[in-house]
XYZ file of C-alpha atoms in Angstrom:
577
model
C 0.000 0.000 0.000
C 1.396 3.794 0.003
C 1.821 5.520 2.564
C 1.547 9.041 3.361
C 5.005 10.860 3.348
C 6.826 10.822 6.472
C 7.331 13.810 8.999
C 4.190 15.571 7.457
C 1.464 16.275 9.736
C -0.324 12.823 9.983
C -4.064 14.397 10.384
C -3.042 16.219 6.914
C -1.853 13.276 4.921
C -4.660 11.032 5.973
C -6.988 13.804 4.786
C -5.165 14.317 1.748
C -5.189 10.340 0.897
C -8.897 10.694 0.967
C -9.276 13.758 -1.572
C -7.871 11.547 -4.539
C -11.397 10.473 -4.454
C -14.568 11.143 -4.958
C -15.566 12.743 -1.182
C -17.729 14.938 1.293
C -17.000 16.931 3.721
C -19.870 17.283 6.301
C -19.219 19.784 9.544
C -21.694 18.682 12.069
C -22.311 20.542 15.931
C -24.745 18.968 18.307
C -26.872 22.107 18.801
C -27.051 22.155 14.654
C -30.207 20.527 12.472
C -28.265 19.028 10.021
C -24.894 18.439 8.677
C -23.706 21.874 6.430
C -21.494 20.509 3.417
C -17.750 21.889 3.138
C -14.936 21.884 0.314
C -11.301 21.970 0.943
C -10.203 25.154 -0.106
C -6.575 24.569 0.746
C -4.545 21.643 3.038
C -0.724 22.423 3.722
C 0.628 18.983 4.933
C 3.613 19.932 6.521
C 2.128 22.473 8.989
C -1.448 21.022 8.887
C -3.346 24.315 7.942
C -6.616 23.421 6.675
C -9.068 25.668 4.958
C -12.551 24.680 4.238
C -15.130 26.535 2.674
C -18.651 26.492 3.190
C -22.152 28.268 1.693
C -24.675 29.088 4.388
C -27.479 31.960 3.759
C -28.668 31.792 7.812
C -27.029 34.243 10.397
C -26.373 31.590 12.799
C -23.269 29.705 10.978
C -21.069 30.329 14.446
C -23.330 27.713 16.211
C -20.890 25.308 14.245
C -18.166 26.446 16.215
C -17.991 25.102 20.070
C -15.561 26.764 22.154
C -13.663 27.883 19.160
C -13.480 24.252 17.363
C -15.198 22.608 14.681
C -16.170 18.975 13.971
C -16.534 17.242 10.573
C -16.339 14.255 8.891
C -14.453 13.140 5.511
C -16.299 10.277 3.871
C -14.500 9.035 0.423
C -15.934 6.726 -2.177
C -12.799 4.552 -3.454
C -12.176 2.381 -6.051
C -13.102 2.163 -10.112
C -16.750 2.268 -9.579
C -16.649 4.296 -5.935
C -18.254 1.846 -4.080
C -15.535 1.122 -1.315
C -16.109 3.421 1.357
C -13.609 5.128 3.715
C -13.951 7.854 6.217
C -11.975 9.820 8.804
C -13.318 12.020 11.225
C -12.137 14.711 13.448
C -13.498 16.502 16.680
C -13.090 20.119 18.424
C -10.543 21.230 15.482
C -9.375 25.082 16.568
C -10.787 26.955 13.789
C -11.467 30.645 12.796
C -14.360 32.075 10.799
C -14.084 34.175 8.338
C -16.635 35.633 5.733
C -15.682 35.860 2.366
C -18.745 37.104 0.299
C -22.611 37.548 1.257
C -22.971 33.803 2.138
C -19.619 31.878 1.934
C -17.419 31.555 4.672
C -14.126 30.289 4.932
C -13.134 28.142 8.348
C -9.270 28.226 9.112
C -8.378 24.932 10.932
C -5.093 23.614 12.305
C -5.474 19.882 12.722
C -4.033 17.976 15.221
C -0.673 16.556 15.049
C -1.065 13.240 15.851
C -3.854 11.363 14.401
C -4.602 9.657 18.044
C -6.936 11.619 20.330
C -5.733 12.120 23.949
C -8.334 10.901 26.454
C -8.915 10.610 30.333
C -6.014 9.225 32.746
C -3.639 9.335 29.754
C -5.662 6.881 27.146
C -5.800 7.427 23.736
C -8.728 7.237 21.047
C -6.907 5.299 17.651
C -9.109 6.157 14.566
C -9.892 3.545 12.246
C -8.189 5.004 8.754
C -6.375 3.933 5.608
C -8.009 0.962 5.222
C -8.316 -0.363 8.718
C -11.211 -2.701 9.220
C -12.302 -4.068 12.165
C -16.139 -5.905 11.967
C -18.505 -4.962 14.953
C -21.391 -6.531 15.942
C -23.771 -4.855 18.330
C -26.275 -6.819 20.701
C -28.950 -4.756 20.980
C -31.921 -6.734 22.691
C -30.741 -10.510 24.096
C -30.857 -12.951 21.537
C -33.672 -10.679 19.552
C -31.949 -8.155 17.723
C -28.157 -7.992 16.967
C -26.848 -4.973 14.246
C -23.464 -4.624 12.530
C -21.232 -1.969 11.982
C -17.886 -1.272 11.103
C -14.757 0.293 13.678
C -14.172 3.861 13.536
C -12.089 4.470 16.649
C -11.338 2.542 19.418
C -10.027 3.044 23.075
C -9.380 1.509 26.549
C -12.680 3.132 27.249
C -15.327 2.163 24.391
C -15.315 3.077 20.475
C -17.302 4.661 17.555
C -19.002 2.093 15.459
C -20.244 3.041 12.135
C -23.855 1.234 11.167
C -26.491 1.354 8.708
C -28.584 4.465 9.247
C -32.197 2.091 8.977
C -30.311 0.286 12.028
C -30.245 3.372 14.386
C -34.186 3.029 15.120
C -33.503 0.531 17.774
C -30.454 2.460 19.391
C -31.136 5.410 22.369
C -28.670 7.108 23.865
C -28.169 5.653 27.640
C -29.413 2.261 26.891
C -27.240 -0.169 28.037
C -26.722 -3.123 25.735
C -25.934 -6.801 26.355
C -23.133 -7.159 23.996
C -20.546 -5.255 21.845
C -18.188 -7.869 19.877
C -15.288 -6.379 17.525
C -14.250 -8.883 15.009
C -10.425 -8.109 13.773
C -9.030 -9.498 10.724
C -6.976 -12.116 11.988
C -9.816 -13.878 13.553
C -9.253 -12.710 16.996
C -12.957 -10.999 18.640
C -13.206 -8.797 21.961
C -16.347 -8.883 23.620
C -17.766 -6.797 26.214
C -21.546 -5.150 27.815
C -22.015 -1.595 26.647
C -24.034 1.545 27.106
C -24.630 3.900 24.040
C -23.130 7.381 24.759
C -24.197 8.950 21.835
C -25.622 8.425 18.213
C -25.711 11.062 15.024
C -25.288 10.960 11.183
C -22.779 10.000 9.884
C -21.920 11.145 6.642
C -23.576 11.140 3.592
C -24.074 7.692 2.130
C -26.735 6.156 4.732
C -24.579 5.831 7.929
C -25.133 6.515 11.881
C -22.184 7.068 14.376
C -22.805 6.082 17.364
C -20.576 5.923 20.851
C -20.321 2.554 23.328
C -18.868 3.080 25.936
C -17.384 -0.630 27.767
C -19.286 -1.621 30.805
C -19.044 -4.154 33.410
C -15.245 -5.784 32.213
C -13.395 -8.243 33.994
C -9.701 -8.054 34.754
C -9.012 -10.476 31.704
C -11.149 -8.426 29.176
C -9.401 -4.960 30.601
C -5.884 -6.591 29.698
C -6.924 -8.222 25.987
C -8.638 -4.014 25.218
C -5.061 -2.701 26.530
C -3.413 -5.302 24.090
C -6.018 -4.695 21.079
C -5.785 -1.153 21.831
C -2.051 -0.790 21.641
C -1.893 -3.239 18.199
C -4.060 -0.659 16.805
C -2.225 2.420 17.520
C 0.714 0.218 16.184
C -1.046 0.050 12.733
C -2.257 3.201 12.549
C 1.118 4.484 13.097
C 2.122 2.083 10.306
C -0.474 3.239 8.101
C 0.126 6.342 8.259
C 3.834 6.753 8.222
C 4.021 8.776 11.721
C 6.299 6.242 13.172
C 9.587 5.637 10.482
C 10.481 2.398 12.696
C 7.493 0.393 11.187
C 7.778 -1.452 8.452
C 4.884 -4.200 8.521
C 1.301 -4.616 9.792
C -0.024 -5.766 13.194
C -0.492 -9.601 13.062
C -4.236 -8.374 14.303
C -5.163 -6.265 10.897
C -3.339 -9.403 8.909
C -7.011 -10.824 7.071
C -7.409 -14.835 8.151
C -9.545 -17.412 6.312
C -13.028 -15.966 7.362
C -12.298 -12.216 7.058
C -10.584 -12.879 2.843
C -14.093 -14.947 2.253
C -15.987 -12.006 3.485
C -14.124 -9.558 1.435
C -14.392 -11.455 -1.615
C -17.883 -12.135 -1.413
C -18.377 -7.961 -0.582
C -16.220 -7.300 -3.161
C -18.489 -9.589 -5.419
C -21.475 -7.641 -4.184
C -20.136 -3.978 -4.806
C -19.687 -5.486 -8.566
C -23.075 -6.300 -9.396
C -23.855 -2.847 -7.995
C -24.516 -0.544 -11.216
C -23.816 3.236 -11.215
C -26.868 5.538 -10.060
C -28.313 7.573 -12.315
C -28.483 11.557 -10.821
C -31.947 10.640 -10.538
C -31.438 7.357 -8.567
C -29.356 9.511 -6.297
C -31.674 11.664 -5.978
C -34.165 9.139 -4.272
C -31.576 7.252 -2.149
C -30.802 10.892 -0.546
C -34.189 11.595 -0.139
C -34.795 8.203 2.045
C -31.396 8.457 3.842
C -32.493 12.393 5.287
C -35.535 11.327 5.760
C -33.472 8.373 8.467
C -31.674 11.633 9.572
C -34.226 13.239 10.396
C -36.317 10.907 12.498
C -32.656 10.489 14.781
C -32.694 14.170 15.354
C -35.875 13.759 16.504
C -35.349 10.812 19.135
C -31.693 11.283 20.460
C -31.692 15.263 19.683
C -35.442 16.105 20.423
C -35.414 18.599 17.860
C -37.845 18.438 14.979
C -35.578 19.585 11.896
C -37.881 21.310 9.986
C -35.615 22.167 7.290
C -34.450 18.807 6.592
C -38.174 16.815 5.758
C -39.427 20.201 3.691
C -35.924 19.755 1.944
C -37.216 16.105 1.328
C -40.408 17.352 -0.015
C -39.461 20.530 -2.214
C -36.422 17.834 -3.273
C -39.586 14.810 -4.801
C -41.340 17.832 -6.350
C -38.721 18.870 -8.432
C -37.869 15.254 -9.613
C -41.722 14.972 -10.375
C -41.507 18.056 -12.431
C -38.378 17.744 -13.868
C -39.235 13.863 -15.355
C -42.079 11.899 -13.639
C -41.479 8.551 -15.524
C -37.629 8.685 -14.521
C -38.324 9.237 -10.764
C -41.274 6.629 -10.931
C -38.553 4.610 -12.049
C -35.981 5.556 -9.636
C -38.424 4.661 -6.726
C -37.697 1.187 -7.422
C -34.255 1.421 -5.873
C -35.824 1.977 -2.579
C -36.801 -1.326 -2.630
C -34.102 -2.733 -0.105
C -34.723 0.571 2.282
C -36.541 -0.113 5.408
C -40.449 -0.507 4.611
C -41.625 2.407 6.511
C -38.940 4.284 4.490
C -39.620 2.976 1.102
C -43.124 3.221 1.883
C -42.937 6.729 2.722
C -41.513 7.778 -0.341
C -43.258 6.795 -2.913
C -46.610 7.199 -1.320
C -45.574 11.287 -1.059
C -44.011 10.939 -4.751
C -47.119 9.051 -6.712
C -49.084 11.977 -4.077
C -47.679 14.667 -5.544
C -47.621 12.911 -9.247
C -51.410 12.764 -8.938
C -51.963 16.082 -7.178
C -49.959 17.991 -9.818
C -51.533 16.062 -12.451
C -54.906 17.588 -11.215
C -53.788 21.058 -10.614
C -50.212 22.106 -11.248
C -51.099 25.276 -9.268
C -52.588 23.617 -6.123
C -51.378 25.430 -3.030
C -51.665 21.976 -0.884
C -49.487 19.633 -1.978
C -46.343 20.743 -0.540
C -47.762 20.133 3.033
C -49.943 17.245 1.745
C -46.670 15.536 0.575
C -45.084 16.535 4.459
C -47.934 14.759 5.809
C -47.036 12.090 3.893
C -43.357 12.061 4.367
C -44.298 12.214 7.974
C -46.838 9.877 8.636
C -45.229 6.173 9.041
C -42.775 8.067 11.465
C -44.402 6.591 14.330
C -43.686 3.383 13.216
C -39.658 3.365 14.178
C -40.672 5.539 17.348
C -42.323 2.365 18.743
C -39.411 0.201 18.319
C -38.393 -1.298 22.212
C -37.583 -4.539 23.636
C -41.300 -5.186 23.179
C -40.918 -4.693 19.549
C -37.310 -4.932 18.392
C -37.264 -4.924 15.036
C -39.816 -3.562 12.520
C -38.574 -6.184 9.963
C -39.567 -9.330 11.956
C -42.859 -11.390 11.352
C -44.860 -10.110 13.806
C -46.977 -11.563 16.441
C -50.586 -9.981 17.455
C -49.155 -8.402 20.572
C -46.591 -6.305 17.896
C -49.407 -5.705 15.629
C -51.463 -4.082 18.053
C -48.604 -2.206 19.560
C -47.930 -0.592 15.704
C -51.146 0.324 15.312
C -50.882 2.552 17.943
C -47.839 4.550 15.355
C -50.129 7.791 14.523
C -51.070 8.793 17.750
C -47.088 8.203 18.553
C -46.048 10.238 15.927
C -48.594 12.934 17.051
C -47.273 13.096 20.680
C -43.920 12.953 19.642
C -44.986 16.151 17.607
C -46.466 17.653 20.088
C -43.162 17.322 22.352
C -41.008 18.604 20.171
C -43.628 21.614 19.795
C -44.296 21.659 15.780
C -47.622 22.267 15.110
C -48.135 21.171 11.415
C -50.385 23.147 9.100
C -53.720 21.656 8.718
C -53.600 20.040 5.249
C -50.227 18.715 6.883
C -52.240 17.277 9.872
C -55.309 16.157 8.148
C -52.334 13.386 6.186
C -50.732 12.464 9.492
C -53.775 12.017 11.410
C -56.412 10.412 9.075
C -54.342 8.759 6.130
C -55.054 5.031 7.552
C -58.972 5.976 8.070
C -60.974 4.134 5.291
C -64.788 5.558 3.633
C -66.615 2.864 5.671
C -65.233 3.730 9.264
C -62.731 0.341 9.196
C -59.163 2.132 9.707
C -57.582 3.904 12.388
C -56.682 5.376 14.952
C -60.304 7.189 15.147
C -62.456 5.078 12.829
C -64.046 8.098 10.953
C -66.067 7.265 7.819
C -67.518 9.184 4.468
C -67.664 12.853 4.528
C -65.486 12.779 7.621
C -62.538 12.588 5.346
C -61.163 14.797 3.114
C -60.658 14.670 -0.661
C -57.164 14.643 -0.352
C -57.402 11.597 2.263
C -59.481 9.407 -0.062
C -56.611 10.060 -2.806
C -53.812 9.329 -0.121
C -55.666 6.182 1.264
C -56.044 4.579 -2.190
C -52.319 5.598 -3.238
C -50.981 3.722 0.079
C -53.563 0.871 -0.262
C -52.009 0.035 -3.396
C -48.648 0.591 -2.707
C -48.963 -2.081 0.743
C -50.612 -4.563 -1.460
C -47.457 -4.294 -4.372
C -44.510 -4.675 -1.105
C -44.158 -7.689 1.082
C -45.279 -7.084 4.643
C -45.216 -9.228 7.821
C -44.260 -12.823 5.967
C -46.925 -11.560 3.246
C -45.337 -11.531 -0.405
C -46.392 -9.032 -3.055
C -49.120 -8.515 -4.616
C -49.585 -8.109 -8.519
C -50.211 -4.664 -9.621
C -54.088 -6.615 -10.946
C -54.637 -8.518 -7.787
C -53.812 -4.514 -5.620
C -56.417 -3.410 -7.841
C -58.876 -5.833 -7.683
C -58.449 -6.214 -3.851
C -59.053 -2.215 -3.745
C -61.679 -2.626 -6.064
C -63.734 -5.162 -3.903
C -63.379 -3.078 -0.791
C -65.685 -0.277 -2.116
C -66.647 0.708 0.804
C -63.511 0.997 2.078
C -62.298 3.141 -0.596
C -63.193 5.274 -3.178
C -63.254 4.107 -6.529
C -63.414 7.265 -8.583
C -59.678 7.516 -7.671
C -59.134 3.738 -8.081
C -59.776 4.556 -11.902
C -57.214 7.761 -11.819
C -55.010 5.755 -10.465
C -54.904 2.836 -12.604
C -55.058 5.397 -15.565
C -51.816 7.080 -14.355
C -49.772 4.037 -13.913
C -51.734 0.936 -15.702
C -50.660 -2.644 -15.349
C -47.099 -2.449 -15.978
C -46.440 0.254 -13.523
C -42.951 1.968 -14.196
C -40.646 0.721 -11.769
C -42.093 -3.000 -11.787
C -40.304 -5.757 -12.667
C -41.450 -7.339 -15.972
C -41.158 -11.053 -16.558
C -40.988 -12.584 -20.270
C -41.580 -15.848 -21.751
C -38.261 -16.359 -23.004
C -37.083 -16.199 -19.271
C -35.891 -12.506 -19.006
C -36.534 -10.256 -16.022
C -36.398 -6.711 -16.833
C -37.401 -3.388 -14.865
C -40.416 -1.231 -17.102
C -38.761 2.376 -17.617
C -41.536 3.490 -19.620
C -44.790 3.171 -21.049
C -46.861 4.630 -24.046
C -50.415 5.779 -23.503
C -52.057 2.853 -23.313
C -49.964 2.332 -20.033
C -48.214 -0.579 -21.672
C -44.545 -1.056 -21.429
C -42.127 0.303 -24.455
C -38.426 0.360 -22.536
C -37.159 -1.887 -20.217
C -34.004 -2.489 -18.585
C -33.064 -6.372 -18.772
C -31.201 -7.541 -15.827
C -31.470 -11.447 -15.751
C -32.021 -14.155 -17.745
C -33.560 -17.426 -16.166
C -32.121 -19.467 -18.786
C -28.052 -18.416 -16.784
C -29.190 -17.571 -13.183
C -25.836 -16.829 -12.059
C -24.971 -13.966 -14.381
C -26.099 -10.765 -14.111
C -27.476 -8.772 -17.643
C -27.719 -4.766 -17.594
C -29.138 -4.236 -21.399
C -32.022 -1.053 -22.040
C -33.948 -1.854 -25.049
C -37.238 -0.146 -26.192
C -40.392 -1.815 -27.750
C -38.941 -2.836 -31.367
C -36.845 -5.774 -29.758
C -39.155 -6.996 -27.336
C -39.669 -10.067 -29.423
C -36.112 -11.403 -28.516
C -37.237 -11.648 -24.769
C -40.616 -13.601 -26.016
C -44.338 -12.815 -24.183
C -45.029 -10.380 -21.494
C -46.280 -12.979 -19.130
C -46.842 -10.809 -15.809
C -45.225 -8.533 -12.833
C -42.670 -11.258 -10.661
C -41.205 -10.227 -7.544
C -37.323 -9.336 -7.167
C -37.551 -10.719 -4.029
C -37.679 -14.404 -5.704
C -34.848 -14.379 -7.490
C -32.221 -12.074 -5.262
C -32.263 -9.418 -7.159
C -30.857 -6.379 -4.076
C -29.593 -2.972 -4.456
C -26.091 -3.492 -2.924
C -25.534 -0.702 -0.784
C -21.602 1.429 -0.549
């Protein structure tokens, strides 16, 4: 591997490994919203001056600062296809503030010059970087719900481990957990209780960072952290070149049987992954704020306004900027948790249907907040009574979800945001049905609002399509004529508008042919049939993986449209960075 040049400032050449690639820098502050985005303006490795720039129209950018530092982290997409991810991150850096023009500022930092973080008593805090991998695997709830997550730092004290941002639901700050394991990559594991000291965002690609501190340790699991501890500080040392006397890796970060299996099969994985399309992008960023936001909300209590209507203003442009591409893009949320996925394309096909009605309506950007909003309630409930939200539940968990509107609406209520009452009307009554059969309040007919007989068809039909509780998918036919038959339930003036906008074949669904293809529709003429697809397996090879978009003309080489099949059967996954 190379190695950052000796005697420069460590902090600087780490950073500077990471800007050959494709990279964000996020500031973050615990008082603060949201993340604000930064650029390095200019890096000086031998005395560690660092420059970044940022663009912020509020009068309140100093809030960033705490007692004169800042905090950010550098997340870097590596690799051909910039799938392999790598991060640094670094806390209370001195900085000064200075304005450059009406809204962009310029923060003057001098990092650090050690890359290891001085702690209580003496200890230090070795960040994960360069390449350093250590697996994690946090127990959550006993033998119910265990998460994993990847090393970011590590001391005698606890670490920061770095999980999937749809994991966080489950994780408060001051719960105690039964387990922590770290996994290195010679096979060797460290295991010990732990109590979360804090959780927050973590970058930009769908991550959470959150603090364990080690509880409850013996003598012998005090002496093997010392040991794993100091082997780490060894290799980051190594890594990057701050110690000339090193001149191989700690046995601990050499990869064993398991941990080269593991890599392969990731690296594997990260191959079948296929670009995103700005539009794609678009979508994932949507769901991953929308994660954001809900942890602000539980481990922050602040409701980050800013954030969801950035969510919202963010669908409506991709809806007026090319409906059949985002209707197609909302097929990568597929592998998002459901009360994400769900989410966002209920609020998308809303404001689809809204606009398509009146382009000018002034409702539908808090109609599609409502929307955004609404299934909030569900990860709010998540506890020891209901660990996951992904299991097959029992009645008892059924019951307890039902209760996830009037959760949401406390929570609201807390947190002191009073939504506007086309917002409210979504939140509150978007589960109530035309003949009195859906909750929380059981209202019926002309208790409900136009707008909630559109919403309640849109996310009838959009359940029915997705796999929930052990339940597989429904054909886009079968949604129909389930909606159809409950006519008292729902309203079938907009069952018609709907099947109008989006047909049989909706974009998005995943077409199965005769001649054994699978392909994804893209788009569809008038008649709501499918004229572009984008093949990505053929039956006939199971193994091997197609990415081919061909339009109407050549849809005799893939033989009859036979029907809608679900990806589910045949392990088709959007591999996440």
């Amino acid at each position: 591997m190379t190695h950052p040049a000796l005697y420069s400032n460590p902090s600087a050449a780490v950073i500077r490994s990471l800007l050959q690639h494709k990279h964000m820098v996020s500031l973050y502050a615990k008082d603060m919203a949201y993340p604000l985005k930064a650029v390095v303006h200019e890096l000086d490795l031998s005395t560690g001056r660092l420059v970044l720039e940022v663009e912020y129209a509020e009068r309140d950018i100093e809030r960033y600062l705490t007692n004169g530092g800042i905090s950010f982290d550098l997340e870097a997409l590596k690799g051909s296809q910039a799938i392999e991810r790598e991060t640094y991150s670094l806390s209370n850096v001195a900085a000064k503030l200075l304005k450059t023009d009406s809204t962009i500022y310029h923060l003057e930092c001098q990092l650090p010059e050690s890359v290891f973080v001085n702690e209580q008593r003496g200890a230090i805090r070795v960040p994960f970087v360069l390449g350093m991998h250590v697996r994690v695997s946090l127990e959550v709830y006993l033998h119910e719900l265990s998460v994993p997550g990847r090393l970011r730092n590590l001391s005698v004290g606890g670490c920061m481990v770095d999980i999937d941002l749809a994991e966080s639901i489950a994780i408060s700050v001051g719960q105690e957990i039964p387990g922590i394991t770290l996994e290195f990559p010679n096979g060797e594991s460290f295991f010990a209780e732990g109590k979360i000291c804090h959780i927050r965002p973590f970058g930009n690609q769908g991550y959470a960072a959150v603090g364990v501190q080690f509880i409850n340790m013996n003598t012998l699991q005090t002496e093997a952290l010392f040991r794993y501890v100091t082997e780490s500080e060894r290799e980051a040392s190594y890594r990057t070149g701050a110690n000339d006397k090193l001149d191989y890796h700690s046995p601990l970060f050499i990869p064993g049987a398991k941990e080269q299996k593991l890599l392969q099969r990731e690296a594997h994985e990260h191959e079948k992954r296929s670009r995103l399309s700005p539009m794609e992008r678009g979508v994932m960023e949507v769901a991953h704020q929308l994660q954001v936001g809900l942890m602000y909300m539980k481990a922050r209590h602040l409701f980050p306004g800013v954030i969801f209507y950035d969510c919202v203003d963010t669908l409506r442009y991709l809806v007026e900027q090319d409906r059949k591409a985002l209707l197609y893009a909302l097929s990568f949320l597929r592998d998002e948790p459901d009360w994400v996925r769900h989410a966002v394309q209920v609020t998308a096909q809303l404001a689809d249907m809204m606009l398509a009605r009146d382009p000018h309506s002034p409702h539908v950007r808090e109609a599609m907040l409502g929307a955004l909003l609404h299934t909030m309630g569900k990860p709010l409930l998540v506890s020891a009574e209901l660990p996951s939200l992904k299991i097959n539940m029992n009645p008892t968990q059924k019951e307890i979800l039902r209760d996830h509107v009037t959760v949401l609406c406390d929570k609201l209520k807390a947190l002191k945001w009073i939504p506007s009452p086309t917002c409210r009307d979504v939140i509150e009554n978007a589960n109530e049905r035309l003949d009195g059969s859906g909750y929380p309040a059981g209202k019926r007919g002309n208790e409900l609002s136009d707008l909630v007989r559109l919403v309640s068809v849109i996310k009838a039909i959009n359940k029915l399509m997705h796999s929930r509780n052990g339940t597989p998918p429904h054909t886009p036919l079968d949604a129909y004529r389930m909606v159809h038959e409950a006519a008292t339930a729902y309203n079938r003036t907009v069952l018609v508008e709907y099947i109008q906008a989006y047909g049989l074949y909706p974009i998005g669904s995943l077409a199965k042919f005769s001649g054994g293809f699978l392909a994804w529709v893209m788009d569809i003429d008038s008649k709501c049939m499918p004229t572009q697809v984008h093949i990505v397996k053929n039956l006939r090879f199971p193994d091997t993986n197609i990415s081919s978009v061909i339009g109407s003309d050549d849809f005799s080489q893939l033989g009859k449209l036979e029907g809608i099949a679900n990806p589910a059967d045949y392990g088709i996954k959007v591999v996440k960075v």
